Amino acid sequence: MIVILKHNPNREQLDSLITWLQEKGVVIHTSIGEANTILGLVGDTSKLDIDLIAALDIVQDVKRVQEPYKNANRKFHPEDTVIPVGNTQIGGGTLTIMAGPCSVESEEQVVAIAKAVKAGGATMLRGGAFKPRTSPYAFQGLGATGLEYLKVARQETGLPIVTELMDVTQLPLFQDVDVIQIGARNMQNFDLLKAVGHQEKPVMIKRGMSATYEEWLMSAEYVMASGNENVILCERGVRTFESYTRNTLDVAAIPVMRTLTHLPIIIDPSHATGKYWLVEPLARAAVAAGTDGLQIEVHNDPAHALCDGPQSLKPEVFAPLAGKLLRLHAFMKDLDNE
Ligand code: PEP
Ligand code: MN
């Protein structure tokens, strides 16, 4: 971090700034110029409040040269993180395909869809039991009962389950799920992030609809700083001026995250577009851009789905798509090895 001081800073204030910074454990290199004095702060500056320093009377400007996230930062952890989940893994050159309904509606529904997506090539089952809905009058999910149905579907198919946790109070019910999903609307629910950081299940953090890369990574940092290193990032479209699609898929997030972090990234083309016929082209784009996996909504009767029918694929559409995505993934690996 670089602190540029105003011309002729008050000596007392400067000394107290330097003492305060040293107490925080950073080493200070002072360089005195004609016009300005510059302090170069070396060490762990992630705990320093940049706005607080910038607001001091003697300070003209402060610049970060290091990212505020440490655990998630690729600089300090060059190898890709690989997360074992059940009989599969996320990251490490595999293509994870999470598929299933938006919401668990009944045992029959989730078991039938789980069997169909497993046969079609899915490696994990998704399904919401606790649902964040924009309208309080919309179907809110089956809650704890929905989690039980997901476990039945896992028992029947062997597919690990990924499902959304909305509130800290629900956490005891999630001890037996395989991946805890933090939804876009909760990406900055810091108490929730800390709580999932204090347990061991892998956590998939969906990007908030208007979150910057840094804010998203800081959410991952919350979980990791609390002790849980098994974090997965999921890009699910961000909100833009475009209203034709539900959101706008940020494909650039894949190579950007690859650079900034060692954590695996999953792309959700279903929530990114809101339209079933856009899922295939965007899933292909994501695989071509190097995603570690996809999360795709599949429903056996989209017309009657209680949530997100218009963006759900029928199993007979999902299966050939999954096959093509695996072939594309293998082809991309060949290209990379050329
Ligand atoms: C979901 O995956 O069911 C969901 C609600 O997604 P998001 O949080 O990305 O809107
Ligand atoms: Mn959905």
Coordinates of N, CA and C and ligand atoms in Angstrom, one line a residue, residues 101-103 126 131 206 246 268 270-271 297 307-309 311-312, ligand 2:
P101 N -33.8 -29.6 -10.7 CA -34.9 -28.5 -10.7 C -34.5 -27.3 -10.0
C102 N -35.1 -26.2 -10.3 CA -35.0 -25.0 -9.5 C -35.3 -25.3 -8.1
S103 N -36.6 -25.8 -7.9 CA -37.1 -26.2 -6.6 C -37.4 -27.6 -6.5
R126 N -28.7 -30.6 -8.3 CA -29.1 -29.3 -7.7 C -30.6 -29.3 -7.4
K131 N -36.2 -21.4 -0.8 CA -36.2 -20.7 -2.0 C -36.2 -19.2 -1.7
K206 N -22.7 -17.8 -5.1 CA -23.2 -17.2 -6.3 C -22.9 -15.7 -6.3
R246 N -32.8 -12.4 -18.5 CA -33.1 -12.2 -17.1 C -31.9 -11.4 -16.5
D268 N -23.6 -20.7 -14.3 CA -25.0 -21.0 -14.3 C -25.7 -20.3 -15.5
S270 N -28.6 -20.9 -16.7 CA -30.0 -20.8 -16.5 C -30.5 -19.5 -15.9
H271 N -30.0 -19.2 -14.8 CA -30.4 -17.9 -14.1 C -29.8 -16.7 -14.9
E297 N -30.5 -25.8 -14.8 CA -31.9 -26.2 -14.3 C -32.6 -27.1 -15.3
C307 N -41.3 -23.1 -10.1 CA -40.3 -22.0 -10.1 C -39.4 -22.2 -11.3
D308 N -39.2 -21.1 -12.1 CA -38.2 -21.0 -13.2 C -38.4 -22.1 -14.3
G309 N -39.7 -22.4 -14.6 CA -40.0 -23.3 -15.7 C -39.4 -22.7 -17.1
Q311 N -36.8 -21.3 -17.9 CA -35.4 -21.4 -18.1 C -34.9 -22.9 -17.9
S312 N -35.9 -23.8 -17.7 CA -35.5 -25.2 -17.4 C -35.5 -26.0 -18.7
Ligands
MN2 MN -34.0 -21.1 -10.3

